[in-house]
Tab-separated table of C-alpha atoms in Angstrom:
chain	number	residue	atom	x	y	z
A	1	ARG	CA	10.875	-39.164	-21.154
A	2	PRO	CA	11.738	-36.641	-17.924
A	3	SER	CA	10.716	-37.874	-14.812
A	4	ILE	CA	10.704	-36.666	-11.237
A	5	PRO	CA	12.756	-38.951	-9.179
A	6	ALA	CA	10.394	-40.786	-6.886
A	7	PRO	CA	11.608	-39.480	-3.541
A	8	PHE	CA	10.939	-35.927	-4.844
A	9	ILE	CA	7.162	-36.718	-5.909
A	10	GLY	CA	4.953	-34.432	-4.094
A	11	PHE	CA	7.569	-32.082	-2.942
A	12	ILE	CA	8.554	-30.126	-6.125
A	13	GLU	CA	5.316	-27.782	-7.978
A	14	ILE	CA	6.984	-26.939	-11.295
A	15	ILE	CA	10.875	-27.675	-13.482
A	16	SER	CA	11.620	-24.206	-15.667
A	17	GLY	CA	13.923	-23.610	-17.778
A	18	ILE	CA	14.150	-27.619	-19.763
A	19	SER	CA	12.355	-26.583	-22.513
A	20	ASP	CA	13.512	-27.930	-25.684
A	21	PHE	CA	11.884	-25.365	-28.092
A	22	PRO	CA	12.842	-21.787	-28.405
A	23	VAL	CA	11.276	-19.006	-27.161
A	24	PRO	CA	10.560	-15.756	-29.430
A	25	SER	CA	11.673	-12.820	-27.230
A	26	LYS	CA	9.552	-10.371	-26.085
A	27	LYS	CA	8.610	-7.163	-28.255
A	28	ASN	CA	9.805	-4.434	-27.240
A	29	LYS	CA	7.563	-1.975	-25.561
A	30	VAL	CA	9.407	1.194	-26.291
A	31	THR	CA	8.314	3.220	-29.652
A	32	THR	CA	11.577	4.636	-31.308
A	33	ARG	CA	12.324	6.785	-34.341
A	34	GLU	CA	15.471	8.223	-35.473
A	35	ILE	CA	16.353	12.181	-34.746
A	36	SER	CA	16.782	13.958	-37.899
A	37	GLU	CA	16.722	17.673	-38.951
A	38	ASP	CA	13.183	17.394	-39.816
A	39	ASP	CA	11.867	17.183	-36.401
A	40	ASP	CA	9.331	19.378	-35.262
A	41	PRO	CA	11.452	22.015	-32.767
A	42	LYS	CA	8.300	22.168	-30.694
A	43	LEU	CA	8.994	18.791	-29.769
A	44	TYR	CA	11.144	19.106	-27.087
A	45	TYR	CA	13.787	16.062	-25.980
A	46	MET	CA	13.753	14.618	-22.800
A	47	VAL	CA	17.344	14.006	-21.407
A	48	PRO	CA	19.042	13.305	-17.871
A	49	GLN	CA	19.175	17.239	-16.974
A	50	THR	CA	15.803	17.372	-17.454
A	51	LEU	CA	15.122	14.859	-15.315
A	52	TYR	CA	17.529	16.536	-12.868
A	53	ASN	CA	15.336	19.812	-13.179
A	54	GLN	CA	11.774	18.076	-13.169
A	55	TYR	CA	12.680	16.068	-10.417
A	56	GLN	CA	14.664	18.300	-8.114
A	57	VAL	CA	17.754	16.231	-8.300
A	58	PRO	CA	20.254	18.351	-6.797
A	59	ASN	CA	23.954	17.923	-8.135
A	60	VAL	CA	25.633	17.462	-4.590
A	61	THR	CA	23.885	14.425	-3.981
A	62	ALA	CA	23.881	13.015	-7.928
A	63	VAL	CA	27.085	10.512	-7.463
A	64	ALA	CA	27.144	7.653	-5.852
A	65	SER	CA	29.300	7.776	-2.747
A	66	SER	CA	28.867	4.207	-1.187
A	67	PRO	CA	30.755	0.884	-2.409
A	68	LYS	CA	27.809	-0.997	-1.400
A	69	SER	CA	25.237	0.265	-3.689
A	70	SER	CA	23.662	-1.248	-6.744
A	71	GLN	CA	21.244	-1.732	-9.221
A	72	GLY	CA	20.335	-3.820	-12.067
A	73	VAL	CA	17.802	-3.990	-14.960
A	74	ALA	CA	16.193	-6.996	-15.987
A	75	GLU	CA	15.836	-8.248	-19.916
A	76	PHE	CA	13.093	-11.329	-20.683
A	77	GLY	CA	14.505	-13.463	-23.504
A	78	PRO	CA	16.661	-16.179	-24.792
A	79	LYS	CA	19.449	-13.579	-25.207
A	80	TYR	CA	20.017	-9.491	-24.839
A	81	GLY	CA	22.380	-6.725	-24.413
A	82	ILE	CA	23.435	-3.708	-25.402
A	83	VAL	CA	26.440	-1.801	-27.265
A	84	PRO	CA	29.154	-0.658	-25.048
A	85	SER	CA	29.956	1.936	-27.560
A	86	ASP	CA	26.061	3.486	-27.544
A	87	LEU	CA	26.171	3.532	-23.882
A	88	THR	CA	29.644	5.590	-24.431
A	89	THR	CA	28.109	7.617	-27.068
A	90	PHE	CA	24.996	8.438	-24.851
A	91	MET	CA	27.175	9.854	-22.307
A	92	ASN	CA	29.233	11.886	-24.260
A	93	LEU	CA	26.209	13.578	-25.426
A	94	THR	CA	24.544	14.173	-22.343
A	95	ASN	CA	27.880	15.417	-20.044
A	96	GLY	CA	27.448	12.037	-18.244
A	97	ASP	CA	30.498	9.025	-17.366
A	98	VAL	CA	31.811	8.280	-20.044
A	99	HIS	CA	33.902	5.436	-18.387
A	100	ALA	CA	30.196	4.242	-17.460
A	101	LYS	CA	30.099	0.446	-18.199
A	102	LEU	CA	28.130	-2.725	-16.686
A	103	ASN	CA	29.502	-3.827	-13.335
A	104	TYR	CA	28.356	-7.591	-14.285
A	105	THR	CA	26.069	-9.839	-16.245
A	106	VAL	CA	23.351	-12.163	-15.369
A	107	GLY	CA	22.211	-14.900	-18.369
A	108	ASN	CA	22.913	-14.891	-22.000
A	109	PHE	CA	24.153	-11.044	-22.311
A	110	VAL	CA	25.163	-9.897	-26.205
A	111	GLU	CA	26.645	-7.252	-27.658
A	112	ALA	CA	23.605	-6.266	-29.277
A	113	ASP	CA	21.273	-2.864	-30.220
A	114	TYR	CA	18.576	-4.026	-28.364
A	115	SER	CA	16.369	-0.814	-27.760
A	116	GLU	CA	14.666	-2.038	-24.442
A	117	ALA	CA	17.862	-2.697	-22.964
A	118	SER	CA	19.885	0.428	-24.210
A	119	LEU	CA	16.734	2.460	-22.892
A	120	ASP	CA	17.206	1.445	-19.512
A	121	VAL	CA	20.642	0.884	-19.136
A	122	GLN	CA	21.155	4.441	-20.429
A	123	TYR	CA	18.607	5.986	-17.962
A	124	ILE	CA	19.301	3.736	-15.069
A	125	MET	CA	22.620	4.912	-15.059
A	126	ALA	CA	21.827	8.540	-15.963
A	127	MET	CA	19.912	8.937	-13.066
A	128	ALA	CA	22.325	6.981	-10.480
A	129	PRO	CA	25.883	7.941	-11.605
A	130	GLY	CA	28.632	5.682	-9.857
A	131	VAL	CA	25.674	3.256	-8.702
A	132	PRO	CA	27.864	-0.009	-10.133
A	133	THR	CA	24.824	-1.868	-12.582
A	134	SER	CA	24.612	-4.890	-13.445
A	135	MET	CA	22.105	-6.578	-16.248
A	136	TYR	CA	20.112	-9.891	-15.904
A	137	VAL	CA	19.244	-11.364	-18.469
A	138	ILE	CA	16.104	-13.591	-17.886
A	139	ASP	CA	15.382	-17.260	-20.246
A	140	GLY	CA	11.836	-17.467	-19.201
A	141	TRP	CA	9.647	-15.046	-17.703
A	142	MET	CA	8.788	-14.040	-13.439
A	143	LEU	CA	9.116	-17.609	-11.781
A	144	GLU	CA	12.550	-17.813	-13.621
A	145	PHE	CA	13.439	-14.230	-12.447
A	146	VAL	CA	12.337	-14.695	-8.639
A	147	ALA	CA	13.669	-18.085	-8.533
A	148	LEU	CA	16.926	-16.964	-9.846
A	149	ILE	CA	17.006	-13.932	-6.906
A	150	GLN	CA	16.107	-16.384	-4.438
A	151	GLU	CA	18.994	-19.081	-5.805
A	152	ARG	CA	21.476	-15.962	-5.652
A	153	LEU	CA	20.565	-14.649	-2.147
A	154	GLU	CA	20.585	-18.350	-0.664
A	155	GLU	CA	23.931	-18.898	-1.911
A	156	ASN	CA	25.406	-15.445	-1.102
A	157	LEU	CA	25.730	-13.956	-4.769
A	158	HIS	CA	25.388	-10.644	-5.326
A	159	VAL	CA	21.943	-9.590	-5.909
A	160	PRO	CA	21.118	-5.261	-6.376
A	161	SER	CA	19.193	-3.558	-4.004
A	162	VAL	CA	16.835	-2.031	-7.046
A	163	PHE	CA	15.794	-3.557	-10.351
A	164	SER	CA	14.028	-2.084	-12.678
A	165	VAL	CA	11.757	-4.327	-15.370
A	166	SER	CA	10.413	-2.936	-18.270
A	167	PHE	CA	7.921	-6.178	-19.370
A	168	GLY	CA	5.042	-6.556	-18.740
A	169	TRP	CA	1.688	-9.144	-20.062
A	170	ARG	CA	-1.910	-9.472	-19.698
A	171	GLU	CA	-2.055	-10.729	-15.617
A	172	ASP	CA	-5.096	-13.189	-16.847
A	173	ASP	CA	-2.899	-15.070	-20.046
A	174	GLN	CA	0.941	-15.439	-17.704
A	175	CYS	CA	1.427	-19.146	-18.810
A	176	GLY	CA	1.189	-17.474	-22.309
A	177	SER	CA	3.602	-15.041	-21.811
A	178	PRO	CA	5.840	-14.975	-25.322
A	179	THR	CA	8.886	-15.500	-22.802
A	180	ALA	CA	7.260	-17.698	-20.456
A	181	LYS	CA	8.280	-21.590	-19.782
A	182	GLY	CA	4.411	-22.479	-19.047
A	183	CYS	CA	3.132	-22.549	-15.639
A	184	GLY	CA	3.380	-26.558	-14.945
A	185	PRO	CA	0.744	-27.682	-12.462
A	186	PHE	CA	-0.005	-24.172	-11.581
A	187	SER	CA	-3.177	-22.309	-13.026
A	188	ASN	CA	-2.243	-18.808	-13.997
A	189	THR	CA	-3.678	-17.652	-10.425
A	190	GLN	CA	-1.385	-19.990	-9.169
A	191	TYR	CA	1.553	-18.978	-10.773
A	192	VAL	CA	0.790	-14.911	-10.174
A	193	GLU	CA	0.413	-15.995	-6.774
A	194	ALA	CA	4.121	-17.928	-6.303
A	195	CYS	CA	5.512	-15.083	-7.993
A	196	ASN	CA	4.305	-12.432	-5.918
A	197	ILE	CA	5.299	-14.677	-2.631
A	198	LYS	CA	8.646	-14.778	-4.145
A	199	MET	CA	9.464	-11.467	-4.882
A	200	GLY	CA	7.682	-10.546	-1.210
A	201	LEU	CA	10.880	-12.553	0.524
A	202	ALA	CA	13.342	-11.436	-1.738
A	203	GLY	CA	13.567	-7.896	-0.283
A	204	ILE	CA	14.612	-5.662	-2.709
A	205	SER	CA	13.639	-2.894	-4.529
A	206	VAL	CA	12.028	-3.224	-8.483
A	207	PHE	CA	10.357	-0.983	-10.112
A	208	VAL	CA	8.280	-2.082	-12.905
A	209	SER	CA	6.627	-0.120	-16.241
A	210	SER	CA	2.977	0.234	-15.656
A	211	GLY	CA	2.495	-0.680	-19.000
A	212	ASP	CA	2.129	1.354	-22.599
A	213	ALA	CA	-2.082	1.166	-23.516
A	214	GLY	CA	-3.716	1.941	-20.749
A	215	THR	CA	-6.404	0.742	-18.826
A	216	ALA	CA	-7.708	-1.697	-21.011
A	217	PRO	CA	-4.494	-3.214	-22.908
A	218	TYR	CA	-6.849	-6.407	-23.352
A	219	CYS	CA	-9.864	-5.720	-23.483
A	220	VAL	CA	-12.145	-8.435	-24.137
A	221	VAL	CA	-16.021	-9.139	-23.648
A	222	ARG	CA	-16.197	-10.468	-20.023
A	223	THR	CA	-16.476	-8.979	-16.414
A	224	PRO	CA	-14.466	-7.201	-15.395
A	225	THR	CA	-13.449	-6.014	-18.393
A	226	LEU	CA	-10.179	-4.554	-17.779
A	227	ASN	CA	-7.411	-5.834	-16.711
A	228	ALA	CA	-3.705	-4.777	-15.499
A	229	GLU	CA	-0.471	-5.495	-16.786
A	230	TYR	CA	1.793	-7.954	-14.508
A	231	PRO	CA	4.370	-7.667	-12.827
A	232	ALA	CA	2.990	-4.669	-12.305
A	233	ALA	CA	0.201	-5.729	-10.855
A	234	SER	CA	2.323	-7.641	-8.418
A	235	ASN	CA	1.493	-6.006	-4.538
A	236	TYR	CA	5.716	-6.988	-3.274
A	237	VAL	CA	6.591	-4.350	-6.920
A	238	THR	CA	6.539	-0.346	-7.216
A	239	ALA	CA	4.873	0.274	-10.800
A	240	VAL	CA	5.674	3.605	-12.320
A	241	GLY	CA	3.231	5.018	-14.904
A	242	GLY	CA	4.066	7.618	-17.746
A	243	THR	CA	3.526	11.420	-18.369
A	244	MET	CA	4.659	13.751	-20.863
A	245	TYR	CA	4.298	17.889	-21.047
A	246	SER	CA	1.482	19.830	-21.725
A	247	SER	CA	4.008	23.224	-21.871
A	248	ALA	CA	7.633	22.926	-21.412
A	249	SER	CA	10.801	25.637	-20.928
A	250	VAL	CA	13.577	25.397	-23.064
A	251	LEU	CA	16.683	23.174	-21.226
A	252	ALA	CA	18.900	26.417	-20.288
A	253	SER	CA	21.925	25.353	-18.078
A	254	ASN	CA	23.889	22.809	-17.495
A	255	ILE	CA	22.905	21.818	-21.412
A	256	PRO	CA	24.555	18.871	-22.137
A	257	PRO	CA	26.108	18.696	-26.438
A	258	PHE	CA	23.062	16.663	-27.763
A	259	CYS	CA	20.824	19.779	-27.187
A	260	THR	CA	23.041	21.492	-28.701
A	261	ASP	CA	23.794	19.786	-32.208
A	262	SER	CA	23.959	21.911	-35.109
A	263	SER	CA	22.480	18.898	-37.005
A	264	LEU	CA	19.530	18.545	-35.146
A	265	THR	CA	16.931	21.011	-34.702
A	266	GLY	CA	19.387	23.695	-32.846
A	267	PRO	CA	19.568	25.472	-29.222
A	268	ASN	CA	15.765	24.717	-28.107
A	269	VAL	CA	15.617	20.886	-28.389
A	270	CYS	CA	15.917	19.753	-24.889
A	271	ALA	CA	13.078	20.481	-22.078
A	272	GLY	CA	14.364	22.000	-18.734
A	273	ASN	CA	11.576	21.547	-16.835
A	274	GLY	CA	7.380	21.829	-17.145
A	275	THR	CA	4.145	21.283	-16.580
A	276	GLU	CA	3.080	17.088	-16.820
A	277	VAL	CA	-0.381	15.508	-17.505
A	278	VAL	CA	-1.049	11.922	-18.068
A	279	CYS	CA	0.685	10.561	-21.070
A	280	SER	CA	-1.624	9.521	-23.733
A	281	THR	CA	-2.074	9.070	-27.681
A	282	PHE	CA	-1.858	10.994	-29.747
A	283	GLU	CA	-0.033	13.128	-28.361
A	284	ALA	CA	2.289	10.695	-27.140
A	285	LEU	CA	3.191	7.214	-28.829
A	286	ILE	CA	1.493	5.460	-25.859
A	287	THR	CA	-0.820	5.739	-22.611
A	288	SER	CA	0.091	5.365	-19.335
A	289	GLY	CA	-0.877	2.036	-18.332
A	290	GLY	CA	-2.997	1.981	-14.796
A	291	GLY	CA	-5.802	0.117	-13.512
A	292	PHE	CA	-6.861	-2.592	-10.777
A	293	SER	CA	-5.726	-6.056	-10.368
A	294	ASN	CA	-8.353	-9.218	-11.160
A	295	ILE	CA	-6.182	-11.523	-9.157
A	296	THR	CA	-4.392	-9.767	-6.047
A	297	SER	CA	-6.188	-7.719	-3.527
A	298	MET	CA	-5.937	-4.466	-2.761
A	299	PRO	CA	-2.971	-3.944	0.038
A	300	GLN	CA	-3.304	-2.307	3.151
A	301	TRP	CA	-0.824	0.178	2.678
A	302	GLN	CA	-2.582	1.688	-0.455
A	303	THR	CA	-6.416	0.888	0.826
A	304	SER	CA	-6.776	4.915	2.516
A	305	VAL	CA	-5.661	7.147	-0.969
A	306	VAL	CA	-7.487	4.665	-3.670
A	307	GLU	CA	-10.750	4.813	-1.627
A	308	ALA	CA	-10.388	8.333	-1.751
A	309	TYR	CA	-9.773	8.527	-5.629
A	310	LEU	CA	-12.608	6.078	-6.203
A	311	ASN	CA	-15.636	8.294	-4.386
A	312	SER	CA	-14.154	11.132	-5.745
A	313	ASN	CA	-15.535	12.938	-8.497
A	314	ALA	CA	-12.852	11.852	-11.037
A	315	VAL	CA	-13.762	10.099	-14.533
A	316	ILE	CA	-14.251	6.349	-13.184
A	317	PRO	CA	-15.353	3.320	-15.554
A	318	PRO	CA	-18.602	1.680	-14.203
A	319	SER	CA	-17.758	-0.853	-11.450
A	320	SER	CA	-18.678	-3.800	-14.063
A	321	MET	CA	-15.772	-3.019	-15.577
A	322	PHE	CA	-12.954	-3.407	-13.170
A	323	ASN	CA	-12.342	-4.489	-9.652
A	324	ASP	CA	-11.963	-1.844	-6.902
A	325	GLN	CA	-10.943	-4.385	-4.389
A	326	GLY	CA	-8.077	-5.588	-6.547
A	327	ARG	CA	-4.031	-3.871	-6.276
A	328	ALA	CA	-4.127	-0.802	-7.799
A	329	ILE	CA	-1.108	0.758	-10.279
A	330	PRO	CA	0.715	2.510	-10.659
A	331	ASP	CA	2.460	3.662	-7.157
A	332	ILE	CA	4.356	6.392	-8.891
A	333	SER	CA	5.241	8.346	-12.003
A	334	ALA	CA	7.579	10.171	-14.490
A	335	LEU	CA	7.710	11.844	-17.431
A	336	ALA	CA	7.842	8.841	-20.459
A	337	HIS	CA	7.919	10.767	-23.960
A	338	HIS	CA	10.255	11.841	-25.894
A	339	TYR	CA	13.738	10.591	-24.359
A	340	MET	CA	16.655	10.750	-26.338
A	341	ILE	CA	18.647	7.650	-26.518
A	342	VAL	CA	21.797	6.079	-28.449
A	343	LEU	CA	21.418	3.071	-30.654
A	344	ASN	CA	23.440	1.465	-33.088
A	345	GLY	CA	25.379	4.624	-32.861
A	346	ARG	CA	22.637	6.692	-33.493
A	347	THR	CA	20.163	8.963	-31.669
A	348	HIS	CA	16.691	8.228	-31.382
A	349	ALA	CA	13.441	9.453	-29.595
A	350	ILE	CA	11.620	6.665	-27.646
A	351	ASP	CA	8.623	6.539	-25.711
A	352	GLY	CA	7.270	4.018	-22.707
A	353	THR	CA	6.665	3.365	-19.371
A	354	SER	CA	10.233	1.830	-20.253
A	355	ALA	CA	11.926	5.108	-19.572
A	356	SER	CA	9.930	5.845	-16.769
A	357	SER	CA	10.672	2.929	-14.732
A	358	PRO	CA	14.299	2.562	-15.313
A	359	ALA	CA	14.540	6.622	-14.459
A	360	VAL	CA	12.996	6.378	-10.902
A	361	ALA	CA	14.836	3.223	-10.419
A	362	GLY	CA	18.060	4.951	-10.326
A	363	MET	CA	16.343	8.111	-8.343
A	364	PHE	CA	15.577	5.469	-5.572
A	365	ALA	CA	19.154	3.499	-6.074
A	366	MET	CA	20.758	6.946	-4.863
A	367	ILE	CA	18.604	7.382	-1.964
A	368	ASN	CA	19.982	3.677	-1.077
A	369	ASP	CA	23.367	5.344	-1.404
A	370	TYR	CA	22.564	7.706	1.011
A	371	LEU	CA	21.750	5.447	3.590
A	372	LEU	CA	24.265	2.977	3.319
A	373	GLU	CA	26.570	5.988	3.764
A	374	ARG	CA	25.258	6.263	6.800
A	375	GLY	CA	25.178	3.113	7.810
A	376	GLU	CA	21.482	2.800	7.503
A	377	ASN	CA	19.793	-0.455	5.492
A	378	THR	CA	18.588	-0.101	1.977
A	379	LEU	CA	14.849	0.582	1.638
A	380	GLY	CA	13.939	-2.909	0.305
A	381	PHE	CA	9.957	-2.780	-0.993
A	382	VAL	CA	9.970	0.534	-0.917
A	383	ASN	CA	6.024	0.688	-1.255
A	384	PRO	CA	4.770	0.038	2.538
A	385	ALA	CA	7.053	3.199	3.358
A	386	LEU	CA	5.929	5.535	0.322
A	387	TYR	CA	2.953	5.340	1.181
A	388	ALA	CA	3.422	6.571	4.507
A	389	ALA	CA	5.485	8.738	3.725
A	390	TYR	CA	3.120	10.399	1.133
A	391	SER	CA	-0.069	10.762	3.798
A	392	ASN	CA	2.859	12.377	6.449
A	393	ASP	CA	3.758	14.550	3.392
A	394	LYS	CA	2.203	15.287	0.352
A	395	SER	CA	4.900	17.310	-0.930
A	396	ILE	CA	7.482	14.087	-2.018
A	397	VAL	CA	5.728	13.957	-5.347
A	398	HIS	CA	3.992	16.543	-7.402
A	399	ASP	CA	0.409	15.766	-8.139
A	400	ILE	CA	-0.464	15.158	-11.667
A	401	THR	CA	-4.526	16.046	-12.041
A	402	VAL	CA	-4.795	15.945	-16.117
A	403	GLY	CA	-5.381	13.747	-18.461
A	404	TYR	CA	-6.786	10.439	-18.743
A	405	ASN	CA	-5.750	6.889	-19.549
A	406	GLY	CA	-8.333	5.378	-21.550
A	407	PRO	CA	-8.304	3.743	-24.623
A	408	HIS	CA	-8.983	5.714	-28.279
A	409	ILE	CA	-10.933	2.652	-29.528
A	410	GLY	CA	-14.913	1.863	-30.071
A	411	GLY	CA	-15.918	-1.451	-28.863
A	412	SER	CA	-17.062	-2.470	-25.520
A	413	CYS	CA	-13.728	-0.670	-24.394
A	414	ALA	CA	-14.250	2.853	-25.786
A	415	GLN	CA	-14.075	5.840	-22.934
A	416	ALA	CA	-13.502	2.873	-20.345
A	417	GLY	CA	-10.791	4.914	-18.816
A	418	PHE	CA	-9.372	6.450	-15.435
A	419	GLY	CA	-9.086	10.087	-14.952
A	420	ALA	CA	-6.480	12.224	-13.436
A	421	TYR	CA	-7.607	13.402	-9.863
A	422	PRO	CA	-5.687	15.145	-6.842
A	423	GLY	CA	-4.190	12.869	-5.128
A	424	TRP	CA	-3.709	9.434	-6.160
A	425	ASP	CA	-5.083	8.717	-9.532
A	426	ALA	CA	-4.870	5.271	-11.912
A	427	ASP	CA	-3.399	6.975	-14.030
A	428	THR	CA	0.189	8.377	-12.124
A	429	GLY	CA	-0.473	7.338	-8.724
A	430	LEU	CA	0.745	8.910	-6.262
A	431	GLY	CA	2.356	11.635	-8.656
A	432	THR	CA	5.887	12.242	-9.785
A	433	PRO	CA	8.696	12.643	-7.200
A	434	ASN	CA	10.022	15.313	-6.183
A	435	TYR	CA	13.660	13.929	-4.962
A	436	SER	CA	15.226	16.241	-2.348
A	437	GLN	CA	11.522	15.778	-0.518
A	438	LEU	CA	11.582	11.733	-1.326
A	439	LEU	CA	14.798	12.013	0.117
A	440	ASN	CA	14.476	13.457	3.772
A	441	ALA	CA	10.948	11.433	3.942
A	442	LEU	CA	12.687	7.950	3.582
């Protein structure tokens, strides 16, 4: 029977990663379907050029120039990976860098067509072309992830300055996450608090999907009824919500091959830019996650904007249903509907905050590149600076004021959602990026 040596008793809190039992991999949050000639031409596809146009990413700054730039994606499960040829095909179809490849991998990387990993890699690299990109495969959950980052930093091994994480699990059941190795002596709350502390010590930018099931992904009959996903609800990550178009123009310039392929629906298949609203079913396949933590207190850097929202005329659930003193998410958002990806050699349409998170992470990796090229430090944990910049200049984001993230279900959680409203809201956070203004502000 394994035991802790006597001299170390009292000093060790938890040992992870030594389970003899296989752990089921986290089910992909993204939802895909193969693109065919039967697709409705009114359903415009998101390609990197759509995001460049929508978020004012100018071509002049769209290629990384600092050798110190870096970004990564974190995948959770016994094994994870991508098919390199899928990345090449994606870049060919979107006028990207056809020589793009992962810089290095950590953990049990395999060449296989995982939809989550493929989405993450294709869009973080599309939004930050030239930035060396790595994949970390974590056979465990958040404690294993933050411990690995801390270990690599202490050993002077490379750690990306920006990470995108597209995974989440109910905040009140971290010990039961499909990839977790258990919590050892920790309670669920202690587990979350330990992860938060280690995340804070890392000093890197971590962008996390806010969730795809609105404000009540795990609604139960209790008080408070609503709970957020973790790690999005950590006070040391940037939670990324999702939007969709209510109306959009057709991409008319810098049109990539995917958008003119005659085997699809003709030349009018890709969006150029448009009007964003909260991403929600039934128009989309997901609803942007948002709400309040029941474990982590609201940090000072977001108090003023969140309190303004809670005191506004926005649609807000009864106070008994959520913790209005908790960490509020999301912080920022981006399009999360109908992304084109390549999986196993074929094009697919995909929805999810799993799309918006790597897209936003890539934009911030480019801001880091700009800073590094000028001899400045990377942003590190970005939220305090992001909210401070917003207080000085609201134009750093596009305000999303239309939409609702309540569940389309009956029972105790029916109609228990948050409505979009001018300023910060629990659907899309501060809004979606205005890259040029963000670059100037940060």
